[in-house]
PDB file of C-alpha atoms in Angstrom:
ATOM      1  CA  SER A   1    -109.313-112.302 245.230  1.00  0.00           C
ATOM      2  CA  GLN A   2    -105.597-113.032 245.354  1.00  0.00           C
ATOM      3  CA  GLN A   3    -106.056-116.407 246.934  1.00  0.00           C
ATOM      4  CA  GLY A   4    -104.144-119.330 245.561  1.00  0.00           C
ATOM      5  CA  GLU A   5    -106.140-122.444 244.881  1.00  0.00           C
ATOM      6  CA  GLU A   6    -104.433-125.815 245.082  1.00  0.00           C
ATOM      7  CA  ASP A   7    -105.121-128.838 243.008  1.00  0.00           C
ATOM      8  CA  PRO A   8    -105.675-131.674 243.793  1.00  0.00           C
ATOM      9  CA  GLN A   9    -107.378-131.342 247.176  1.00  0.00           C
ATOM     10  CA  ALA A  10    -105.919-134.670 248.263  1.00  0.00           C
ATOM     11  CA  LEU A  11    -103.163-136.953 247.056  1.00  0.00           C
ATOM     12  CA  SER A  12    -102.172-140.437 248.207  1.00  0.00           C
ATOM     13  CA  ILE A  13     -98.893-141.919 247.047  1.00  0.00           C
ATOM     14  CA  GLN A  14     -96.495-144.724 247.873  1.00  0.00           C
ATOM     15  CA  GLU A  15     -93.242-143.957 249.638  1.00  0.00           C
ATOM     16  CA  GLY A  16     -90.552-143.260 247.070  1.00  0.00           C
ATOM     17  CA  GLU A  17     -92.938-141.841 244.494  1.00  0.00           C
ATOM     18  CA  ASN A  18     -93.064-138.198 243.485  1.00  0.00           C
ATOM     19  CA  ALA A  19     -95.903-135.894 244.528  1.00  0.00           C
ATOM     20  CA  THR A  20     -96.977-132.961 242.410  1.00  0.00           C
ATOM     21  CA  MET A  21     -99.462-130.320 243.365  1.00  0.00           C
ATOM     22  CA  ASN A  22    -100.531-127.172 241.582  1.00  0.00           C
ATOM     23  CA  CYS A  23    -101.587-123.709 242.601  1.00  0.00           C
ATOM     24  CA  SER A  24    -103.447-121.081 240.600  1.00  0.00           C
ATOM     25  CA  TYR A  25    -103.941-117.448 241.531  1.00  0.00           C
ATOM     26  CA  LYS A  26    -105.701-114.452 240.098  1.00  0.00           C
ATOM     27  CA  THR A  27    -103.643-111.271 240.028  1.00  0.00           C
ATOM     28  CA  SER A  28    -100.051-110.015 239.918  1.00  0.00           C
ATOM     29  CA  ILE A  29     -97.736-111.096 242.681  1.00  0.00           C
ATOM     30  CA  ASN A  30     -94.397-110.179 244.235  1.00  0.00           C
ATOM     31  CA  ASN A  31     -93.760-113.759 245.145  1.00  0.00           C
ATOM     32  CA  LEU A  32     -95.434-117.083 245.796  1.00  0.00           C
ATOM     33  CA  GLN A  33     -94.646-119.210 248.816  1.00  0.00           C
ATOM     34  CA  TRP A  34     -95.283-122.815 249.734  1.00  0.00           C
ATOM     35  CA  TYR A  35     -95.934-123.948 253.291  1.00  0.00           C
ATOM     36  CA  ARG A  36     -96.408-127.315 254.969  1.00  0.00           C
ATOM     37  CA  GLN A  37     -98.716-127.983 257.878  1.00  0.00           C
ATOM     38  CA  ASN A  38     -98.679-131.194 259.843  1.00  0.00           C
ATOM     39  CA  SER A  39    -102.011-132.064 261.420  1.00  0.00           C
ATOM     40  CA  GLY A  40    -102.921-129.560 264.126  1.00  0.00           C
ATOM     41  CA  ARG A  41     -99.553-127.835 263.950  1.00  0.00           C
ATOM     42  CA  GLY A  42     -98.141-124.547 262.692  1.00  0.00           C
ATOM     43  CA  LEU A  43     -97.195-123.631 259.158  1.00  0.00           C
ATOM     44  CA  VAL A  44     -93.639-124.277 258.061  1.00  0.00           C
ATOM     45  CA  HIS A  45     -92.199-122.184 255.264  1.00  0.00           C
ATOM     46  CA  LEU A  46     -90.787-124.397 252.507  1.00  0.00           C
ATOM     47  CA  ILE A  47     -89.803-122.179 249.621  1.00  0.00           C
ATOM     48  CA  LEU A  48     -90.341-118.710 248.166  1.00  0.00           C
ATOM     49  CA  ILE A  49     -90.234-118.025 244.457  1.00  0.00           C
ATOM     50  CA  ARG A  50     -90.150-114.452 243.185  1.00  0.00           C
ATOM     51  CA  SER A  51     -92.227-113.267 240.267  1.00  0.00           C
ATOM     52  CA  ASN A  52     -89.121-112.997 238.049  1.00  0.00           C
ATOM     53  CA  GLU A  53     -88.045-116.569 238.780  1.00  0.00           C
ATOM     54  CA  ARG A  54     -89.292-119.613 236.881  1.00  0.00           C
ATOM     55  CA  GLU A  55     -87.929-122.506 238.905  1.00  0.00           C
ATOM     56  CA  LYS A  56     -86.411-123.048 242.296  1.00  0.00           C
ATOM     57  CA  HIS A  57     -85.043-126.075 244.132  1.00  0.00           C
ATOM     58  CA  SER A  58     -84.604-126.841 247.790  1.00  0.00           C
ATOM     59  CA  GLY A  59     -83.521-130.365 248.659  1.00  0.00           C
ATOM     60  CA  ARG A  60     -86.236-132.722 247.377  1.00  0.00           C
ATOM     61  CA  LEU A  61     -88.540-129.821 246.558  1.00  0.00           C
ATOM     62  CA  ARG A  62     -88.887-128.239 243.149  1.00  0.00           C
ATOM     63  CA  VAL A  63     -91.151-125.255 242.569  1.00  0.00           C
ATOM     64  CA  THR A  64     -92.067-123.740 239.234  1.00  0.00           C
ATOM     65  CA  LEU A  65     -93.838-120.479 238.534  1.00  0.00           C
ATOM     66  CA  ASP A  66     -95.579-119.463 235.337  1.00  0.00           C
ATOM     67  CA  THR A  67     -96.735-115.868 235.735  1.00  0.00           C
ATOM     68  CA  SER A  68     -98.370-115.855 232.287  1.00  0.00           C
ATOM     69  CA  LYS A  69    -100.672-118.658 233.423  1.00  0.00           C
ATOM     70  CA  LYS A  70    -100.755-117.450 237.027  1.00  0.00           C
ATOM     71  CA  SER A  71     -99.843-120.887 238.256  1.00  0.00           C
ATOM     72  CA  SER A  72     -97.210-122.673 240.281  1.00  0.00           C
ATOM     73  CA  SER A  73     -96.371-126.282 240.999  1.00  0.00           C
ATOM     74  CA  LEU A  74     -94.654-127.996 243.897  1.00  0.00           C
ATOM     75  CA  LEU A  75     -92.912-131.303 243.280  1.00  0.00           C
ATOM     76  CA  ILE A  76     -91.711-133.466 246.133  1.00  0.00           C
ATOM     77  CA  THR A  77     -89.366-136.139 244.860  1.00  0.00           C
ATOM     78  CA  ALA A  78     -88.725-139.522 246.474  1.00  0.00           C
ATOM     79  CA  SER A  79     -91.451-138.982 249.040  1.00  0.00           C
ATOM     80  CA  ARG A  80     -91.175-140.256 252.608  1.00  0.00           C
ATOM     81  CA  ALA A  81     -93.791-141.036 255.230  1.00  0.00           C
ATOM     82  CA  ALA A  82     -92.686-137.863 257.034  1.00  0.00           C
ATOM     83  CA  ASP A  83     -93.853-135.799 254.040  1.00  0.00           C
ATOM     84  CA  THR A  84     -97.447-136.609 254.991  1.00  0.00           C
ATOM     85  CA  ALA A  85     -98.975-133.181 255.605  1.00  0.00           C
ATOM     86  CA  SER A  86    -101.092-130.452 254.054  1.00  0.00           C
ATOM     87  CA  TYR A  87     -99.332-128.185 251.597  1.00  0.00           C
ATOM     88  CA  PHE A  88    -100.444-124.616 250.968  1.00  0.00           C
ATOM     89  CA  CYS A  89     -99.480-122.048 248.425  1.00  0.00           C
ATOM     90  CA  ALA A  90     -99.631-118.431 249.507  1.00  0.00           C
ATOM     91  CA  THR A  91     -99.441-115.395 247.292  1.00  0.00           C
ATOM     92  CA  ASP A  92     -97.833-112.089 248.192  1.00  0.00           C
ATOM     93  CA  PRO A  93     -99.682-109.557 246.052  1.00  0.00           C
ATOM     94  CA  PHE A  94     -97.962-106.911 243.949  1.00  0.00           C
ATOM     95  CA  SER A  95     -99.251-103.964 245.919  1.00  0.00           C
ATOM     96  CA  ASN A  96     -98.673-102.166 249.176  1.00  0.00           C
ATOM     97  CA  ASP A  97    -100.559-104.884 250.999  1.00  0.00           C
ATOM     98  CA  TYR A  98     -98.650-106.578 253.753  1.00  0.00           C
ATOM     99  CA  LYS A  99    -100.292-109.976 253.765  1.00  0.00           C
ATOM    100  CA  LEU A 100    -100.295-113.464 252.316  1.00  0.00           C
ATOM    101  CA  SER A 101    -103.377-115.079 250.832  1.00  0.00           C
ATOM    102  CA  PHE A 102    -103.550-118.824 251.348  1.00  0.00           C
ATOM    103  CA  GLY A 103    -105.268-121.462 249.301  1.00  0.00           C
ATOM    104  CA  ALA A 104    -107.245-124.361 250.723  1.00  0.00           C
ATOM    105  CA  GLY A 105    -104.294-126.720 250.521  1.00  0.00           C
ATOM    106  CA  THR A 106    -103.473-130.169 249.202  1.00  0.00           C
ATOM    107  CA  THR A 107    -103.475-132.999 251.728  1.00  0.00           C
ATOM    108  CA  VAL A 108    -100.704-135.435 250.894  1.00  0.00           C
ATOM    109  CA  THR A 109    -100.620-138.930 252.372  1.00  0.00           C
ATOM    110  CA  VAL A 110     -97.486-140.983 251.819  1.00  0.00           C
ATOM    111  CA  ARG A 111     -98.062-144.681 252.390  1.00  0.00           C
ATOM    112  CA  ALA A 112     -95.182-146.749 253.710  1.00  0.00           C
TER     113      ALA A 112
ATOM    114  CA  GLU B   1     -83.011-121.865 264.310  1.00  0.00           C
ATOM    115  CA  PRO B   2     -84.979-118.810 265.504  1.00  0.00           C
ATOM    116  CA  GLU B   3     -88.614-119.467 266.339  1.00  0.00           C
ATOM    117  CA  VAL B   4     -91.823-117.562 266.794  1.00  0.00           C
ATOM    118  CA  THR B   5     -93.232-118.505 270.176  1.00  0.00           C
ATOM    119  CA  GLN B   6     -96.936-118.441 270.970  1.00  0.00           C
ATOM    120  CA  THR B   7     -98.640-118.828 274.320  1.00  0.00           C
ATOM    121  CA  PRO B   8    -100.824-120.413 275.450  1.00  0.00           C
ATOM    122  CA  SER B   9    -100.991-123.397 273.148  1.00  0.00           C
ATOM    123  CA  HIS B  10    -104.624-123.941 274.031  1.00  0.00           C
ATOM    124  CA  GLN B  11    -107.165-121.634 275.639  1.00  0.00           C
ATOM    125  CA  VAL B  12    -110.753-122.339 276.551  1.00  0.00           C
ATOM    126  CA  THR B  13    -112.905-119.341 277.344  1.00  0.00           C
ATOM    127  CA  GLN B  14    -116.532-118.543 277.990  1.00  0.00           C
ATOM    128  CA  MET B  15    -118.455-116.613 275.367  1.00  0.00           C
ATOM    129  CA  GLY B  16    -118.274-112.891 276.066  1.00  0.00           C
ATOM    130  CA  GLN B  17    -114.944-113.088 277.870  1.00  0.00           C
ATOM    131  CA  GLU B  18    -111.815-111.265 276.791  1.00  0.00           C
ATOM    132  CA  VAL B  19    -108.779-113.244 275.688  1.00  0.00           C
ATOM    133  CA  ILE B  20    -105.223-112.199 274.980  1.00  0.00           C
ATOM    134  CA  LEU B  21    -103.074-114.348 272.759  1.00  0.00           C
ATOM    135  CA  ARG B  22     -99.366-113.780 273.060  1.00  0.00           C
ATOM    136  CA  CYS B  23     -96.537-114.054 270.581  1.00  0.00           C
ATOM    137  CA  VAL B  24     -92.813-113.448 270.659  1.00  0.00           C
ATOM    138  CA  PRO B  25     -91.660-112.834 267.069  1.00  0.00           C
ATOM    139  CA  ILE B  26     -88.115-113.332 265.855  1.00  0.00           C
ATOM    140  CA  SER B  27     -86.024-110.483 267.224  1.00  0.00           C
ATOM    141  CA  ASN B  28     -84.693-108.958 264.010  1.00  0.00           C
ATOM    142  CA  HIS B  29     -87.960-109.245 262.099  1.00  0.00           C
ATOM    143  CA  LEU B  30     -89.827-106.066 261.286  1.00  0.00           C
ATOM    144  CA  TYR B  31     -93.242-107.302 260.107  1.00  0.00           C
ATOM    145  CA  PHE B  32     -95.705-109.113 262.305  1.00  0.00           C
ATOM    146  CA  TYR B  33     -98.962-110.833 261.485  1.00  0.00           C
ATOM    147  CA  TRP B  34    -101.906-112.671 262.939  1.00  0.00           C
ATOM    148  CA  TYR B  35    -103.732-115.330 260.941  1.00  0.00           C
ATOM    149  CA  ARG B  36    -106.422-117.726 261.957  1.00  0.00           C
ATOM    150  CA  GLN B  37    -107.604-121.108 260.759  1.00  0.00           C
ATOM    151  CA  ILE B  38    -111.047-122.388 261.618  1.00  0.00           C
ATOM    152  CA  LEU B  39    -111.000-126.176 261.778  1.00  0.00           C
ATOM    153  CA  GLY B  40    -110.967-127.650 258.289  1.00  0.00           C
ATOM    154  CA  GLN B  41    -110.879-124.253 256.572  1.00  0.00           C
ATOM    155  CA  LYS B  42    -108.336-121.972 254.934  1.00  0.00           C
ATOM    156  CA  VAL B  43    -105.746-119.946 256.753  1.00  0.00           C
ATOM    157  CA  GLU B  44    -107.169-116.417 256.886  1.00  0.00           C
ATOM    158  CA  PHE B  45    -105.316-113.146 257.254  1.00  0.00           C
ATOM    159  CA  LEU B  46    -106.333-111.010 260.209  1.00  0.00           C
ATOM    160  CA  VAL B  47    -103.856-108.171 260.568  1.00  0.00           C
ATOM    161  CA  SER B  48    -100.341-107.020 259.732  1.00  0.00           C
ATOM    162  CA  PHE B  49     -98.229-104.748 261.916  1.00  0.00           C
ATOM    163  CA  TYR B  50     -95.180-102.706 261.005  1.00  0.00           C
ATOM    164  CA  ASN B  51     -93.396 -99.806 262.638  1.00  0.00           C
ATOM    165  CA  ASN B  52     -95.658-100.003 265.686  1.00  0.00           C
ATOM    166  CA  GLU B  53     -98.875 -99.637 263.793  1.00  0.00           C
ATOM    167  CA  ILE B  54    -101.374-101.699 261.856  1.00  0.00           C
ATOM    168  CA  SER B  55    -100.443-101.887 258.155  1.00  0.00           C
ATOM    169  CA  GLU B  56    -103.523-103.693 257.014  1.00  0.00           C
ATOM    170  CA  LYS B  57    -106.437-105.564 258.473  1.00  0.00           C
ATOM    171  CA  SER B  58    -109.062-107.857 257.043  1.00  0.00           C
ATOM    172  CA  GLU B  59    -112.836-107.693 257.344  1.00  0.00           C
ATOM    173  CA  ILE B  60    -112.594-110.288 260.105  1.00  0.00           C
ATOM    174  CA  PHE B  61    -110.541-107.901 262.221  1.00  0.00           C
ATOM    175  CA  ASP B  62    -113.428-105.826 263.534  1.00  0.00           C
ATOM    176  CA  ASP B  63    -113.673-103.634 266.622  1.00  0.00           C
ATOM    177  CA  GLN B  64    -113.564-106.704 268.865  1.00  0.00           C
ATOM    178  CA  PHE B  65    -109.966-107.307 267.875  1.00  0.00           C
ATOM    179  CA  SER B  66    -106.875-105.298 268.729  1.00  0.00           C
ATOM    180  CA  VAL B  67    -103.118-105.828 268.537  1.00  0.00           C
ATOM    181  CA  GLU B  68    -100.296-104.401 270.591  1.00  0.00           C
ATOM    182  CA  ARG B  69     -96.552-104.583 270.831  1.00  0.00           C
ATOM    183  CA  PRO B  70     -96.312-103.417 274.418  1.00  0.00           C
ATOM    184  CA  ASP B  71     -92.628-103.897 275.154  1.00  0.00           C
ATOM    185  CA  GLY B  72     -90.737-104.269 271.907  1.00  0.00           C
ATOM    186  CA  SER B  73     -90.679-108.057 272.043  1.00  0.00           C
ATOM    187  CA  ASN B  74     -94.192-109.354 272.687  1.00  0.00           C
ATOM    188  CA  PHE B  75     -96.940-109.038 270.089  1.00  0.00           C
ATOM    189  CA  THR B  76    -100.451-109.632 271.371  1.00  0.00           C
ATOM    190  CA  LEU B  77    -103.866-110.197 269.870  1.00  0.00           C
ATOM    191  CA  LYS B  78    -106.817-109.285 272.078  1.00  0.00           C
ATOM    192  CA  ILE B  79    -110.384-110.334 271.467  1.00  0.00           C
ATOM    193  CA  ARG B  80    -112.603-108.208 273.701  1.00  0.00           C
ATOM    194  CA  SER B  81    -115.811-110.207 273.807  1.00  0.00           C
ATOM    195  CA  THR B  82    -115.401-113.648 272.336  1.00  0.00           C
ATOM    196  CA  LYS B  83    -118.071-115.322 270.243  1.00  0.00           C
ATOM    197  CA  LEU B  84    -118.516-119.005 269.476  1.00  0.00           C
ATOM    198  CA  GLU B  85    -117.382-118.367 265.909  1.00  0.00           C
ATOM    199  CA  ASP B  86    -114.028-117.054 267.163  1.00  0.00           C
ATOM    200  CA  SER B  87    -113.070-120.636 267.955  1.00  0.00           C
ATOM    201  CA  ALA B  88    -110.077-121.322 265.734  1.00  0.00           C
ATOM    202  CA  MET B  89    -106.344-121.816 265.634  1.00  0.00           C
ATOM    203  CA  TYR B  90    -104.618-118.438 265.778  1.00  0.00           C
ATOM    204  CA  PHE B  91    -101.180-118.153 264.246  1.00  0.00           C
ATOM    205  CA  CYS B  92     -98.673-115.400 264.775  1.00  0.00           C
ATOM    206  CA  ALA B  93     -96.016-114.856 262.116  1.00  0.00           C
ATOM    207  CA  SER B  94     -93.095-112.560 261.533  1.00  0.00           C
ATOM    208  CA  SER B  95     -91.039-111.667 258.504  1.00  0.00           C
ATOM    209  CA  GLU B  96     -87.745-109.912 257.977  1.00  0.00           C
ATOM    210  CA  ASP B  97     -88.933-107.570 255.280  1.00  0.00           C
ATOM    211  CA  GLY B  98     -92.371-108.750 254.218  1.00  0.00           C
ATOM    212  CA  VAL B  99     -91.327-109.246 250.587  1.00  0.00           C
ATOM    213  CA  ASN B 100     -88.125-111.191 249.991  1.00  0.00           C
ATOM    214  CA  TYR B 101     -88.288-113.719 252.793  1.00  0.00           C
ATOM    215  CA  GLY B 102     -90.887-116.219 253.836  1.00  0.00           C
ATOM    216  CA  TYR B 103     -92.822-115.844 257.019  1.00  0.00           C
ATOM    217  CA  THR B 104     -91.961-117.734 260.176  1.00  0.00           C
ATOM    218  CA  PHE B 105     -95.110-118.961 261.859  1.00  0.00           C
ATOM    219  CA  GLY B 106     -95.600-119.921 265.471  1.00  0.00           C
ATOM    220  CA  SER B 107     -97.182-123.222 266.467  1.00  0.00           C
ATOM    221  CA  GLY B 108    -100.487-121.507 267.113  1.00  0.00           C
ATOM    222  CA  THR B 109    -102.961-121.041 269.926  1.00  0.00           C
ATOM    223  CA  ARG B 110    -106.070-123.157 269.748  1.00  0.00           C
ATOM    224  CA  LEU B 111    -108.905-120.986 271.059  1.00  0.00           C
ATOM    225  CA  THR B 112    -112.103-122.718 272.062  1.00  0.00           C
ATOM    226  CA  VAL B 113    -115.064-120.510 272.969  1.00  0.00           C
ATOM    227  CA  VAL B 114    -117.798-122.304 274.895  1.00  0.00           C
TER     228      VAL B 114
END
């Protein structure tokens, strides 16, 4: 299966701290994407990292990709209460498939 | 910022009834998708649609499911005879090229089959 698997399943941090979550996947990919989902809401695209990229930044988000280990990490710096959400990695497989495979997600709670 | 719009936001239907979930993707996007998320579970791929035909479908997308793009703007998912286990959040998404850009998801339709 292509599905990404996030680790940890849940994370609770104090406002201002950094949050790091990891994603592992199984086969070759075109790209890996991170999404956020607030409770009961839709998925919001955060960042896309291509298979030939190693690191990408967007605001307070930093994503790394290690294709040799088939893993990625998402770092949220200086977390805020509004960052409380579930975070999912999704892999776009290196094939003619036209789909994303999502992991189970990491639930992040930022305490004020 | 352009949005993917889904209607209705919530639908309750009797088991065995047909439902149509509607989506308006972003106008210049070429790839369209339906995903679903059963409460507390992973987001699951249902079907992708490109150039007015299905590109790929999952095992979930059986003969009870169909998709259409009837008028060049709307993108619909039909479930012919709903089952209790079809209760889920259904998300529509679109993408500019399916590879280099992330997907834009709608807010979802919560389908409850009773």
